[in-house]
Short mmCIF file of C-alpha atoms and ligand atoms in Angstrom, two decimals:
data_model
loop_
_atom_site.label_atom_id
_atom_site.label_comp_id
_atom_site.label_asym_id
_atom_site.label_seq_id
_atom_site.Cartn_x
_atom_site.Cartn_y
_atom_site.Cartn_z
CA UNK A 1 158.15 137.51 85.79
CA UNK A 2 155.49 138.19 82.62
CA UNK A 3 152.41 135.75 84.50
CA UNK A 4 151.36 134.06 87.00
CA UNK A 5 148.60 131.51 86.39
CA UNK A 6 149.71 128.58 87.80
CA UNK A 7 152.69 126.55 89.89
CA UNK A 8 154.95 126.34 86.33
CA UNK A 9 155.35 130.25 86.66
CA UNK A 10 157.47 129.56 89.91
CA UNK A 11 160.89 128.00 88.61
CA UNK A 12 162.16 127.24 92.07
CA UNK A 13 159.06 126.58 94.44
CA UNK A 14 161.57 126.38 97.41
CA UNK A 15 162.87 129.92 96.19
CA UNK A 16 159.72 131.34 96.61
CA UNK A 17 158.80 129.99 99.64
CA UNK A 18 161.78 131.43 101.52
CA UNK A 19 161.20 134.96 99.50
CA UNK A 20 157.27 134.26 100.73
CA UNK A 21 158.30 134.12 104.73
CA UNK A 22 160.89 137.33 104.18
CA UNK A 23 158.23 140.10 102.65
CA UNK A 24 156.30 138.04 105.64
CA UNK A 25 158.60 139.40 108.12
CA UNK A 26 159.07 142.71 107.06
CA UNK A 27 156.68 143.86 104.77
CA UNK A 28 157.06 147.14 103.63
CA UNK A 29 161.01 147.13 103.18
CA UNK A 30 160.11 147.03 99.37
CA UNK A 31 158.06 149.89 98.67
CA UNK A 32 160.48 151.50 96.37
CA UNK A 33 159.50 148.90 93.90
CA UNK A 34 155.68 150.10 93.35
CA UNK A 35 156.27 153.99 93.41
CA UNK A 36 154.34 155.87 90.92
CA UNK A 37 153.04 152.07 89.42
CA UNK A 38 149.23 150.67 89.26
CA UNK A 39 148.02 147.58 90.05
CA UNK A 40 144.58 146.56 87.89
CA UNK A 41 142.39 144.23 89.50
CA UNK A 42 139.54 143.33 86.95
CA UNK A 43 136.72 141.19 88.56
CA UNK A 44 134.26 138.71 86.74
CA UNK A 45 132.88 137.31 89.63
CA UNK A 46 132.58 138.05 93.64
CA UNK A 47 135.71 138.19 95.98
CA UNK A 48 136.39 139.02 99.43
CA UNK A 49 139.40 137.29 100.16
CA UNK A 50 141.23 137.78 96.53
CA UNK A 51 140.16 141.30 96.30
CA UNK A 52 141.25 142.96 99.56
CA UNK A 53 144.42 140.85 100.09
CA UNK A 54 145.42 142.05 96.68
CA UNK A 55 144.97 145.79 97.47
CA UNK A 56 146.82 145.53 100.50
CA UNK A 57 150.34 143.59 98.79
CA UNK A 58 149.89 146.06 96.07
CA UNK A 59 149.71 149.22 98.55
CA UNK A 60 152.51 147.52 101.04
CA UNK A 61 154.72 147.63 97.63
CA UNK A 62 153.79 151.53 97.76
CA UNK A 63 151.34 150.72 94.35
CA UNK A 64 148.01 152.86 93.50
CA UNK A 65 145.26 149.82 93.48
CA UNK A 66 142.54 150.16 91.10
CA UNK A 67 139.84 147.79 90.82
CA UNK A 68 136.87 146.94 88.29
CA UNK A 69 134.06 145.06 88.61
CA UNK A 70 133.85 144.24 85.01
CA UNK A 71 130.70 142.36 84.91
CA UNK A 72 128.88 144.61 86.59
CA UNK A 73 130.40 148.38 86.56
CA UNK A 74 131.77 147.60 82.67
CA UNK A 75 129.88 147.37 79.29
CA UNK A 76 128.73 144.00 78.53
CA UNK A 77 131.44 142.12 76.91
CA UNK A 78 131.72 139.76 73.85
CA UNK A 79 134.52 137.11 74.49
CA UNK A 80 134.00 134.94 71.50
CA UNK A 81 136.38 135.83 68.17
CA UNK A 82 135.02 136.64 64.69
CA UNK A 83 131.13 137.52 65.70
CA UNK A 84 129.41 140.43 64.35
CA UNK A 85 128.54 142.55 67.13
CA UNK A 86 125.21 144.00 66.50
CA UNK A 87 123.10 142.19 69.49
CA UNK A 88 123.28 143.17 73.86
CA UNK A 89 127.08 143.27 73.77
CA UNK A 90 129.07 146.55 73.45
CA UNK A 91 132.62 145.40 73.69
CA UNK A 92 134.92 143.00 72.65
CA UNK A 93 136.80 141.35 75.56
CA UNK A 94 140.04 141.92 73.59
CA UNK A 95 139.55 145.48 73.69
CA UNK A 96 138.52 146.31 76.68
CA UNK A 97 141.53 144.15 78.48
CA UNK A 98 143.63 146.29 75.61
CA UNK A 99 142.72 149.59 77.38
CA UNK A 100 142.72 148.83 80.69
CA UNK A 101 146.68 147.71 80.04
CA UNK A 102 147.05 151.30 78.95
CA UNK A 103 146.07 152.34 82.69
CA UNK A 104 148.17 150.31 84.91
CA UNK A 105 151.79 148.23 85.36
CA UNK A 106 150.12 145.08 86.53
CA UNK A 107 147.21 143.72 86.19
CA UNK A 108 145.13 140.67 88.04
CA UNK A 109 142.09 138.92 86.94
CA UNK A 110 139.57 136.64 88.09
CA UNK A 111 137.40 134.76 85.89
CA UNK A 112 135.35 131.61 86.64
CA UNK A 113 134.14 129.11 84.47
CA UNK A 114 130.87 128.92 83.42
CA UNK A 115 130.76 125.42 84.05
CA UNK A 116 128.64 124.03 80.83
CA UNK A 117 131.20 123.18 78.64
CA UNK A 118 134.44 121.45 80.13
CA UNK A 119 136.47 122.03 76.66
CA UNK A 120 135.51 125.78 76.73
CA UNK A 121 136.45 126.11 80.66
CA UNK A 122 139.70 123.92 80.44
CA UNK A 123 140.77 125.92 77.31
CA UNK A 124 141.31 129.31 79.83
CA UNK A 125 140.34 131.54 76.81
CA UNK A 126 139.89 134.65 78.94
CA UNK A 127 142.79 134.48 81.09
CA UNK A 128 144.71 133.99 78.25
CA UNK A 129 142.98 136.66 76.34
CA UNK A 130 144.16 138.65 79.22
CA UNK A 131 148.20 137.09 79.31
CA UNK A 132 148.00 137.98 75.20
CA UNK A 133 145.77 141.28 74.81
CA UNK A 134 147.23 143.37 78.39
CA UNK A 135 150.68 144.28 77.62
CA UNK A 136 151.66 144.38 80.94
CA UNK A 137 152.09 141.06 83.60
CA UNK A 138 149.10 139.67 84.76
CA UNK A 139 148.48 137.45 87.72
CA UNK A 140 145.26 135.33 87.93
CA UNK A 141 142.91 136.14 90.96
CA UNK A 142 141.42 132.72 89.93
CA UNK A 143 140.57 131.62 86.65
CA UNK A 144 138.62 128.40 85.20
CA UNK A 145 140.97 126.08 86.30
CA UNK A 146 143.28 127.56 88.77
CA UNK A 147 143.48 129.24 91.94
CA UNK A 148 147.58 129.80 92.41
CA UNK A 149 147.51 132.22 94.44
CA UNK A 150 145.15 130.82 97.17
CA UNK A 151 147.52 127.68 96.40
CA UNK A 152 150.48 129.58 97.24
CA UNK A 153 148.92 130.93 100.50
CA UNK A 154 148.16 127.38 101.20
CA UNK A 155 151.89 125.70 100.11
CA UNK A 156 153.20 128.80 103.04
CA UNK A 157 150.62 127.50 105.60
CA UNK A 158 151.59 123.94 105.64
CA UNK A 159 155.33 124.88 105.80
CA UNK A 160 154.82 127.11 108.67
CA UNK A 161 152.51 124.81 110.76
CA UNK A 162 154.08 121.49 109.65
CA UNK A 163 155.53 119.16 112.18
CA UNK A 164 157.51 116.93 110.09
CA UNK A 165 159.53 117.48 106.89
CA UNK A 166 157.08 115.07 104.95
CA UNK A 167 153.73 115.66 106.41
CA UNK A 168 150.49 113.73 105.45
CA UNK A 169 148.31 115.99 103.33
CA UNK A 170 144.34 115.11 102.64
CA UNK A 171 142.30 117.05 100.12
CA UNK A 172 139.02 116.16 100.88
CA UNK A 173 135.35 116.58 99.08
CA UNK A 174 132.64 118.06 101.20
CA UNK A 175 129.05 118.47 99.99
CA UNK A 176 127.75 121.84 98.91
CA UNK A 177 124.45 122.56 97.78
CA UNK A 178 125.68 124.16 94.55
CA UNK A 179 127.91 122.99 91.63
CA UNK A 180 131.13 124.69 92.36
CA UNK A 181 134.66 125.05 90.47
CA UNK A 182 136.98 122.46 89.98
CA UNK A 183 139.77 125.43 90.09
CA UNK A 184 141.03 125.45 94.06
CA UNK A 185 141.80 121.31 94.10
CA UNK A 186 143.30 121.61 90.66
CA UNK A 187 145.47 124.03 92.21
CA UNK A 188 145.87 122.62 95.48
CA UNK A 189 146.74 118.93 94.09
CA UNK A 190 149.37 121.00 91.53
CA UNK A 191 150.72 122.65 93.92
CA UNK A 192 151.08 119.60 96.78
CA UNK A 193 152.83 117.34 93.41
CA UNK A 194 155.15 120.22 93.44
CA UNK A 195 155.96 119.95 96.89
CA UNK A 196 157.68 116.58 98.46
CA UNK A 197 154.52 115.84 100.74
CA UNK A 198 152.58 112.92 101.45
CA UNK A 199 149.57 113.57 99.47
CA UNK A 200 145.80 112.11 99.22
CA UNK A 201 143.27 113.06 97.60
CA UNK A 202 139.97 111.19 99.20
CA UNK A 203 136.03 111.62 96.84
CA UNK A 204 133.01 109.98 96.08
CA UNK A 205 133.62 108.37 93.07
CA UNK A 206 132.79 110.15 90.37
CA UNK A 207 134.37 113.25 91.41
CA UNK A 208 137.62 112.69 89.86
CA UNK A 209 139.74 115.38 89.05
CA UNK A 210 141.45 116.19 85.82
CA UNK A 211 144.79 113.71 85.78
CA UNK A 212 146.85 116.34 84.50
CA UNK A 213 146.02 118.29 87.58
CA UNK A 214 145.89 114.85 90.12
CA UNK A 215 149.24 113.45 88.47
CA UNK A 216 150.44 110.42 90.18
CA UNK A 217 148.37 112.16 93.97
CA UNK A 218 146.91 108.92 95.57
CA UNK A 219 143.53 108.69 95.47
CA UNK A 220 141.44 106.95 98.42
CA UNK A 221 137.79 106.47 97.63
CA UNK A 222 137.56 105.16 101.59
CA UNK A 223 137.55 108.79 103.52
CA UNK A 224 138.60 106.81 106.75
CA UNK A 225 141.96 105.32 105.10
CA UNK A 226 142.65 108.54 103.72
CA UNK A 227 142.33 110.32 107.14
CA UNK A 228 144.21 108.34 109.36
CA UNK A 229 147.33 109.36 110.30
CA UNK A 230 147.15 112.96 108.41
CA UNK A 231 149.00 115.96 109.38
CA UNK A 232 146.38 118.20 107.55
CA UNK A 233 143.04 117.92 106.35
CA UNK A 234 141.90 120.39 103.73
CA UNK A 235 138.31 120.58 102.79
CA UNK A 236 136.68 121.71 99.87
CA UNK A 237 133.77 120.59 97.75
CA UNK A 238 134.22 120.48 93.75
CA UNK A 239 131.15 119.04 91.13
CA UNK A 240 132.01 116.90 88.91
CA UNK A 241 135.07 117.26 86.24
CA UNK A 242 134.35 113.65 84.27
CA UNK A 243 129.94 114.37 84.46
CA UNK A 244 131.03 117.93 83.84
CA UNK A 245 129.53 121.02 85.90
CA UNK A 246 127.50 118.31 87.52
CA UNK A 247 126.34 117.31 91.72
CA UNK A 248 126.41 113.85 92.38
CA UNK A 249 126.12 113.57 95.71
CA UNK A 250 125.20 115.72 98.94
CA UNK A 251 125.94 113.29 101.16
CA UNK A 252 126.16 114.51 104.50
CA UNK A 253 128.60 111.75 105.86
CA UNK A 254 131.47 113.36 104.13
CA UNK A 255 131.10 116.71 106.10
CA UNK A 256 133.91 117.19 108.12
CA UNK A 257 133.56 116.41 111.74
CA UNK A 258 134.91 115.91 115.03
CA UNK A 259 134.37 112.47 114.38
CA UNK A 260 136.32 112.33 111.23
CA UNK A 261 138.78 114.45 112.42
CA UNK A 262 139.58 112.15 115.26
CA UNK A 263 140.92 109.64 112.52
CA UNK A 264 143.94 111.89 111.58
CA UNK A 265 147.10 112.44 113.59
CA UNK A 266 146.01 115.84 115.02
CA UNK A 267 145.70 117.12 112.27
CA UNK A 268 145.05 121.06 110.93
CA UNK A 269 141.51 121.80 109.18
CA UNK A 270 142.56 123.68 106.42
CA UNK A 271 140.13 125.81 103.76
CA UNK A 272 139.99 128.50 101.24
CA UNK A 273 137.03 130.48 102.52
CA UNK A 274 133.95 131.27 102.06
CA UNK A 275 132.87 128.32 103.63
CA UNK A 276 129.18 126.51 104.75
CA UNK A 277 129.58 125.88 107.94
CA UNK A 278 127.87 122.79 109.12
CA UNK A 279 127.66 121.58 105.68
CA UNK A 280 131.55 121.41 104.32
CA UNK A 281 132.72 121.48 108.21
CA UNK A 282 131.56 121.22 111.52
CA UNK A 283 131.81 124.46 113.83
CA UNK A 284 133.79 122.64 116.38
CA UNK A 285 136.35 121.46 113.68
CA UNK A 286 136.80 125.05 112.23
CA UNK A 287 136.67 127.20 115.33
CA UNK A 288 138.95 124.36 117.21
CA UNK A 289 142.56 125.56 117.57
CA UNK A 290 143.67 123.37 115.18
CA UNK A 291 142.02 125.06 112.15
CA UNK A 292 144.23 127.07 109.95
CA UNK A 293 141.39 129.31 108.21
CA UNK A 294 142.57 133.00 109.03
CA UNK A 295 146.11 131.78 108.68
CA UNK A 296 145.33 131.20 105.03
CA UNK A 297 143.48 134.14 104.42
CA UNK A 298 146.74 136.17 105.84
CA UNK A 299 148.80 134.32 103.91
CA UNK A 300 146.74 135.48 101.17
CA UNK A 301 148.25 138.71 101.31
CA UNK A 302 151.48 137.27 101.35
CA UNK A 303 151.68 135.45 97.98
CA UNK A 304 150.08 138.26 96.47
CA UNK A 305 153.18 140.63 97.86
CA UNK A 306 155.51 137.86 96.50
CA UNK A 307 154.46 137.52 93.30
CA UNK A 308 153.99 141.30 92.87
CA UNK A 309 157.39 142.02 94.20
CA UNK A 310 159.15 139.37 91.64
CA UNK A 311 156.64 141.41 88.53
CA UNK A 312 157.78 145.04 89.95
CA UNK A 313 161.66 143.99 90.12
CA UNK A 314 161.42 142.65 86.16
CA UNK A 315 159.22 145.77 85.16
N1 CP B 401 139.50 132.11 98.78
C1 CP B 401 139.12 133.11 97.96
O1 CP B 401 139.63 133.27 96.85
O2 CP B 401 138.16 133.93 98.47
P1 CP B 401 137.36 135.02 97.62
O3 CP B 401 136.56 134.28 96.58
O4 CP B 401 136.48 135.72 98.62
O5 CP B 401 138.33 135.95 96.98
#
């Protein structure tokens, strides 16, 4: 396995579930694999989550972990192609991803998108700029458009809590104060198309997704509909993909609730973290038993090892 940026990089999504819920069970059997190798994890942006759950699959694999802070602990980078390089910025992206390739065996990034330009975002240059420049696999700790492995955590959630072998799945917008990414639902709704779920996606309109991302994923514009009767209810704000970067609404009615939650069949509260409480959920909903949050965040861990594991085995 060269990448992983996305669902496509899985062949056999069943496969990799099973192999998901063995390095689950006993984690360490494979630590062979990652003697005497590096793991790079280059950051653009802030993690908690992405960046600790990634040390710890690449140290139960017996890896050394290394991690930059690019933006912050790096020079200042150029990223366009073909500019003359005589203003703030000391080095070319392609460059710098060139050397850092030189250091390590694998190597994770996370870049977000700016959110100004949809073409620009959508396009992914840096990630691939990373897949093209590294010389060595690289897994995306969340790009512009993607968050796979967060997805993957998620896909291993739902099959371990699930009641039913087709179970109602709701992604859900919830207001946020600031624009954020479209990249977690583009994932999520890839990722639940890939699986043979029930799935709903229920938004204000004007918050629809990219269709290449949604696919055929019903859409519900009436949040009660789209509730009742679901097995899981995952939450997550997103601005605007068609009024790009944009917020069109805050409106507190779609925060999830007791209330709301009363619609579904029981259903699990499911999100990514970080999370505003009391603004994308209710404390009662995500400190209930029925909310899945930590289980994610382990899980986190878990698709890292996975996807690590298959890179290490094909080194
Ligand atoms: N869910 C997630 O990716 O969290 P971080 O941004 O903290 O890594």
């Amino acid at each position: 396995m060269k990448q992983f940026t996305q669902v496509a990089d899985l062949p056999n999504l069943e496969v990799a579930i099973q192999e998901a819920i063995t390095v689950k069970k006993a984690p360490f059997i494979h630590q062979h694999l990652g003697k005497n190798k590096t793991l790079g994890l280059v950051f653009m942006n802030p993690s908690l989550r992405t960046r600790l759950s990634s040390q710890v699959a690449g140290q139960n694999l017996g890896m050394s972990v290394i991690v930059l802070n690019i933006t912050k602990e790096g020079w200042q980078l150029e990223t366009q192609d073909g500019v003359v390089m005589n203003g703030d910025k000391a080095e070319h992206v392609k460059d710098a991803i060139g050397v850092i390739g030189q250091y390590v065996d694998i190597l994770g990034v996370r870049s977000f998108p700016k959110l100004e330009n949809a073409q620009e975002d959508y396009s992914e240059k840096i990630l691939l700029d990373f897949v093209k420049y590294a010389g060595v696999p690289v897994v995306s700790l969340e790009s512009a458009t993607r968050h796979p492995l967060q997805s993957f955590a998620d896909v291993l959630t739902i099959e371990e809590h699930k009641k039913i072998a087709k179970p109602k799945v709701v992604l859900t917008w919830s207001p946020h104060p600031r624009a954020l990414p479209q990249a977690v639902p583009n994932s999520f709704a890839e990722w639940m198309n890939a699986m043979d779920y029930e799935f709903v996606i229920t938004h204000p309109k004007g918050y629809e997704l990219h269709e290449a991302f949604t696919q055929n994923a019903k859409i519900e514009y009436d949040r009660q509909k789209a509730f009742e009767g679901a097995d899981f209810i995952y939450a997550k704000n997103w601005s605007s993909f068609h009024d790009y970067g944009k917020i069109l609404s805050q409106d507190a009615t779609w925060t999830v609730d007791q209330k709301s939650m009363q619609w579904t069949n029981q259903a699990h509260f499911m999100h990514c973290l970080p999370v505003r409480r009391n603004v994308i959920v209710t404390d009662d909903v995500i400190d209930s038993p029925q909310s899945l949050i930590l289980e994610q965040a382990k899980n986190r861990t878990i698709s890292m090892q996975t996807i690590l594991k298959r890179m290490l085995e094909n080194l």
